[in-house]
Amino acid sequence: MKVLRFLLKGKRAHFRRFYTNSSALTYPVPPPATLKGLLGAALGLGPEYARRLSGLYLSVRPLGAQRHLFQTVNYLFLKEGKLEELRGLYKEGRTQIPLQFLVGEAGSPVAFEVYAAGDGGLLEELKGALEAPLYPLALGPAYALAWAEEVALGEGRLEEGWEGPGLGWWRVEDLSLKEVPLGTRIYRDRFPVDLAPDRTPTRVEELALEARGEPIPVAYRGRVLVVDGVGVGVVQV
Amino acid sequence: MLPNAEILYLYEAKDTNPNGDPDAENRPRMDYVGRRLLVSDVRLKRYVRDYLLARGEDVWVRSREDGSRTDADGRLEELKKEYQKETGKEAGAKKKDLDPEFLSWYLRRLRDVRLFGAVLPIKAEGEGKGGTGQFVGPVQFDWGYSLHPVEVYTATISSVFAGRTEGGKGEHGTFGKDHRVHYALIAFWGRISRRRGEALGLTPEDLEVLEKGLLEGLLEGATTRSKVGQTPRLYLRVDWREGFRPLGDPRDGLRVLPEGGKAPEAIRSVGEYRLEASALSESLSRFKESIARVRLWVHPDLKVEGLSLEGFPVEEVKV
């Protein structure tokens, strides 16, 4: 099976945890729905991206040292979407939201390694699109500008179940961890996998990942993409 | 024809507060770990919007010309009347879906929406809920940051007006805190998307106005007490022939080198450092074949080293 691997980089990222309200907290990696949208943007697709990319297997892990940066942003207070509110004239004024960014250490970019597997023709197309995207890439909000590096096609295979070193994200219900190395940090959360046209999540999965992107020994009952002897935990979008 | 493009925009902030943090007593936005000053994309776009207003244009996000706040229905009525006067048609603003003809008129009228996008209200029919329509802006700026560590200082300021006069108490001025940075060379990275621009009716002339807004608007608009002292120093736009290329963040190719052995946070003026740009030149050279043109403006007081654009189709931006 063809596997597309690339590095995704930018100066700041914000992948809002969909269930947050008065604070905008970020996931440590782009969720499956965000990655799917990013690939659609590279291809220059509109809302049809969801159908066009349906069935792809995706995975991601953070690369390099990252940290959080909080900034409070001044948002319009919208209760009914009235023009008055959109002009900042809501009677209760504006609302200030703490916004959590992911940034790289010492001015370095925030970076992720992304895997996509599926139909070879589509992956060829995606490779070209990531090297010269039709819409600009972004790490979450449109202003979090991004770019792709080291875009390469390789080979892998899908397997049911895996025991051995693994990276990427894992469905919590199918995952067992054994002899976890000291210092391992597991992040576990609910991630949006599919979105409705109005961007409300229609499918959510509880996933776990190693927070620094390090490979960990896993025993996994779900579907795994095996690349160069390493199991890559994938989610089909 | 509209380009896909990258923008690098540098300006200095001298004894000023470029972008106050509403959650930190309006202190300048800072990344205290990285010791870099931050400026949001919203702040930068505000300068351009204010520049458009000063030119006599209408913009979407604004207060009234006389500074007063307009009633929402009144504003909508104004827009509808204007639309009707120009076209002889009803705006159809109460439909669940946006009226395409009204939308088209709206986009022609508001340059800031064509550049930066907007969220539009859709009025509800009867008791039903309204909705919103979203235009993603063709021009996006990543948050700006200083290219060197900066220090924030605080002064105590007094006001002439009494804070409280009840019972004769407090008939004196009040005291407050004023937070500023000594000096920061702030850099923004922006992008222009041809596809998004086509969808919103963005024109090449809009992009010229954007450039003027960045270069002239900052000088004209940043004149309030907390914003004075900001000067554009460099503008560079790279137009791609086709899709975006992985140039990366152009700010990564720049280094501020203080002169006379100074620490970077001790810089107090543009004359006290050189901007080293050879890494940016190398990055641009890698994509030479993909670059349709480069538009460049450099302030005469900024000392730039290593910015080699030989062999590139360079256009000088006139200010």
Short mmCIF file of N, CA and C in Angstrom, two decimals, chain B residues 1-62:
data_model
loop_
_atom_site.label_atom_id
_atom_site.label_comp_id
_atom_site.label_asym_id
_atom_site.label_seq_id
_atom_site.Cartn_x
_atom_site.Cartn_y
_atom_site.Cartn_z
N MET B 1 -3.81 39.85 -13.01
CA MET B 1 -4.16 38.55 -12.42
C MET B 1 -3.68 38.50 -10.97
N LEU B 2 -4.49 37.90 -10.13
CA LEU B 2 -4.11 37.80 -8.71
C LEU B 2 -3.00 36.78 -8.51
N PRO B 3 -2.08 37.05 -7.60
CA PRO B 3 -1.03 36.07 -7.34
C PRO B 3 -1.34 35.23 -6.10
N ASN B 4 -0.70 34.07 -6.01
CA ASN B 4 -0.46 33.47 -4.71
C ASN B 4 0.83 34.12 -4.25
N ALA B 5 0.86 34.59 -3.03
CA ALA B 5 2.04 35.37 -2.65
C ALA B 5 2.35 35.24 -1.16
N GLU B 6 3.62 35.54 -0.85
CA GLU B 6 4.07 35.63 0.54
C GLU B 6 4.42 37.09 0.80
N ILE B 7 4.13 37.55 2.01
CA ILE B 7 4.46 38.93 2.38
C ILE B 7 5.35 38.89 3.62
N LEU B 8 6.40 39.69 3.56
CA LEU B 8 7.22 39.92 4.75
C LEU B 8 7.12 41.40 5.06
N TYR B 9 6.70 41.74 6.25
CA TYR B 9 6.49 43.15 6.59
C TYR B 9 7.13 43.43 7.96
N LEU B 10 8.03 44.40 7.96
CA LEU B 10 8.73 44.75 9.20
C LEU B 10 8.42 46.20 9.58
N TYR B 11 8.13 46.42 10.83
CA TYR B 11 8.03 47.80 11.30
C TYR B 11 8.60 47.88 12.70
N GLU B 12 8.98 49.09 13.07
CA GLU B 12 9.57 49.24 14.40
C GLU B 12 8.57 49.90 15.34
N ALA B 13 8.73 49.58 16.60
CA ALA B 13 7.93 50.21 17.65
C ALA B 13 8.91 50.79 18.64
N LYS B 14 8.82 52.11 18.85
CA LYS B 14 9.80 52.80 19.68
C LYS B 14 9.07 53.50 20.81
N ASP B 15 9.37 53.14 22.03
CA ASP B 15 8.71 53.73 23.21
C ASP B 15 7.20 53.76 23.05
N THR B 16 6.65 52.61 22.77
CA THR B 16 5.21 52.53 22.53
C THR B 16 4.68 51.16 22.95
N ASN B 17 3.37 51.01 22.84
CA ASN B 17 2.72 49.74 23.16
C ASN B 17 2.03 49.23 21.90
N PRO B 18 2.71 48.39 21.12
CA PRO B 18 2.17 48.02 19.81
C PRO B 18 0.84 47.27 19.86
N ASN B 19 0.64 46.45 20.88
CA ASN B 19 -0.61 45.67 20.94
C ASN B 19 -0.85 45.26 22.40
N GLY B 20 -1.73 46.00 23.07
CA GLY B 20 -1.98 45.72 24.48
C GLY B 20 -2.72 44.41 24.70
N ASP B 21 -2.39 43.75 25.78
CA ASP B 21 -3.04 42.49 26.15
C ASP B 21 -4.20 42.81 27.10
N PRO B 22 -5.45 42.58 26.69
CA PRO B 22 -6.59 42.96 27.53
C PRO B 22 -6.64 42.21 28.85
N ASP B 23 -5.92 41.11 28.93
CA ASP B 23 -5.97 40.30 30.15
C ASP B 23 -4.76 40.56 31.04
N ALA B 24 -3.93 41.53 30.69
CA ALA B 24 -2.73 41.80 31.47
C ALA B 24 -2.54 43.31 31.61
N GLU B 25 -3.61 44.00 32.03
CA GLU B 25 -3.59 45.45 32.25
C GLU B 25 -3.06 46.21 31.04
N ASN B 26 -3.37 45.71 29.88
CA ASN B 26 -2.96 46.33 28.62
C ASN B 26 -1.44 46.41 28.46
N ARG B 27 -0.71 45.52 29.12
CA ARG B 27 0.73 45.44 28.86
C ARG B 27 0.94 44.99 27.41
N PRO B 28 2.06 45.35 26.81
CA PRO B 28 2.33 44.83 25.45
C PRO B 28 2.26 43.31 25.45
N ARG B 29 1.70 42.76 24.41
CA ARG B 29 1.66 41.29 24.31
C ARG B 29 3.09 40.76 24.25
N MET B 30 3.36 39.78 25.05
CA MET B 30 4.72 39.24 25.10
C MET B 30 4.69 37.72 25.19
N ASP B 31 5.70 37.11 24.58
CA ASP B 31 6.01 35.72 24.87
C ASP B 31 7.18 35.81 25.86
N TYR B 32 6.86 35.70 27.15
CA TYR B 32 7.90 35.96 28.16
C TYR B 32 8.95 34.86 28.19
N VAL B 33 8.63 33.67 27.72
CA VAL B 33 9.64 32.60 27.67
C VAL B 33 10.65 32.91 26.56
N GLY B 34 10.13 33.24 25.39
CA GLY B 34 11.01 33.55 24.26
C GLY B 34 11.52 34.99 24.28
N ARG B 35 10.97 35.82 25.20
CA ARG B 35 11.32 37.24 25.36
C ARG B 35 11.06 38.03 24.06
N ARG B 36 10.06 37.62 23.33
CA ARG B 36 9.69 38.31 22.09
C ARG B 36 8.37 39.05 22.28
N LEU B 37 8.32 40.23 21.71
CA LEU B 37 7.07 40.98 21.68
C LEU B 37 6.14 40.34 20.65
N LEU B 38 4.85 40.33 20.91
CA LEU B 38 3.88 39.77 19.97
C LEU B 38 2.88 40.84 19.53
N VAL B 39 2.42 40.72 18.31
CA VAL B 39 1.34 41.58 17.81
C VAL B 39 0.37 40.69 17.04
N SER B 40 -0.91 40.80 17.35
CA SER B 40 -1.88 39.93 16.69
C SER B 40 -2.13 40.38 15.25
N ASP B 41 -2.60 39.45 14.44
CA ASP B 41 -2.96 39.79 13.06
C ASP B 41 -4.10 40.81 13.04
N VAL B 42 -4.96 40.74 14.04
CA VAL B 42 -6.11 41.64 14.09
C VAL B 42 -5.65 43.09 14.22
N ARG B 43 -4.62 43.31 15.05
CA ARG B 43 -4.08 44.66 15.24
C ARG B 43 -3.54 45.20 13.92
N LEU B 44 -2.81 44.37 13.19
CA LEU B 44 -2.24 44.83 11.92
C LEU B 44 -3.35 45.18 10.92
N LYS B 45 -4.36 44.34 10.86
CA LYS B 45 -5.45 44.58 9.91
C LYS B 45 -6.23 45.84 10.28
N ARG B 46 -6.24 46.16 11.59
CA ARG B 46 -6.93 47.38 12.03
C ARG B 46 -6.28 48.63 11.42
N TYR B 47 -4.94 48.62 11.33
CA TYR B 47 -4.25 49.76 10.71
C TYR B 47 -4.71 49.94 9.27
N VAL B 48 -4.84 48.83 8.56
CA VAL B 48 -5.25 48.91 7.16
C VAL B 48 -6.69 49.40 7.07
N ARG B 49 -7.54 48.88 7.95
CA ARG B 49 -8.96 49.32 7.94
C ARG B 49 -9.06 50.81 8.25
N ASP B 50 -8.28 51.27 9.22
CA ASP B 50 -8.31 52.70 9.55
C ASP B 50 -7.80 53.54 8.39
N TYR B 51 -6.82 52.99 7.67
CA TYR B 51 -6.31 53.68 6.48
C TYR B 51 -7.40 53.80 5.43
N LEU B 52 -8.17 52.75 5.24
CA LEU B 52 -9.26 52.77 4.26
C LEU B 52 -10.31 53.80 4.67
N LEU B 53 -10.62 53.84 5.96
CA LEU B 53 -11.58 54.83 6.45
C LEU B 53 -11.07 56.25 6.20
N ALA B 54 -9.78 56.44 6.45
CA ALA B 54 -9.19 57.77 6.24
C ALA B 54 -9.24 58.17 4.76
N ARG B 55 -9.25 57.18 3.88
CA ARG B 55 -9.36 57.47 2.43
C ARG B 55 -10.79 57.74 2.02
N GLY B 56 -11.71 57.64 2.97
CA GLY B 56 -13.11 57.88 2.65
C GLY B 56 -13.87 56.64 2.25
N GLU B 57 -13.24 55.46 2.44
CA GLU B 57 -13.94 54.22 2.10
C GLU B 57 -14.71 53.71 3.30
N ASP B 58 -15.73 52.92 3.01
CA ASP B 58 -16.45 52.25 4.08
C ASP B 58 -15.72 50.93 4.36
N VAL B 59 -15.76 50.49 5.61
CA VAL B 59 -15.23 49.17 5.94
C VAL B 59 -16.25 48.45 6.80
N TRP B 60 -16.10 47.15 6.89
CA TRP B 60 -17.07 46.35 7.63
C TRP B 60 -16.93 46.55 9.14
N VAL B 61 -15.73 46.48 9.64
CA VAL B 61 -15.52 46.58 11.08
C VAL B 61 -15.13 48.01 11.41
N ARG B 62 -16.05 48.79 11.91
CA ARG B 62 -15.78 50.21 12.12
C ARG B 62 -16.81 50.82 13.07
#
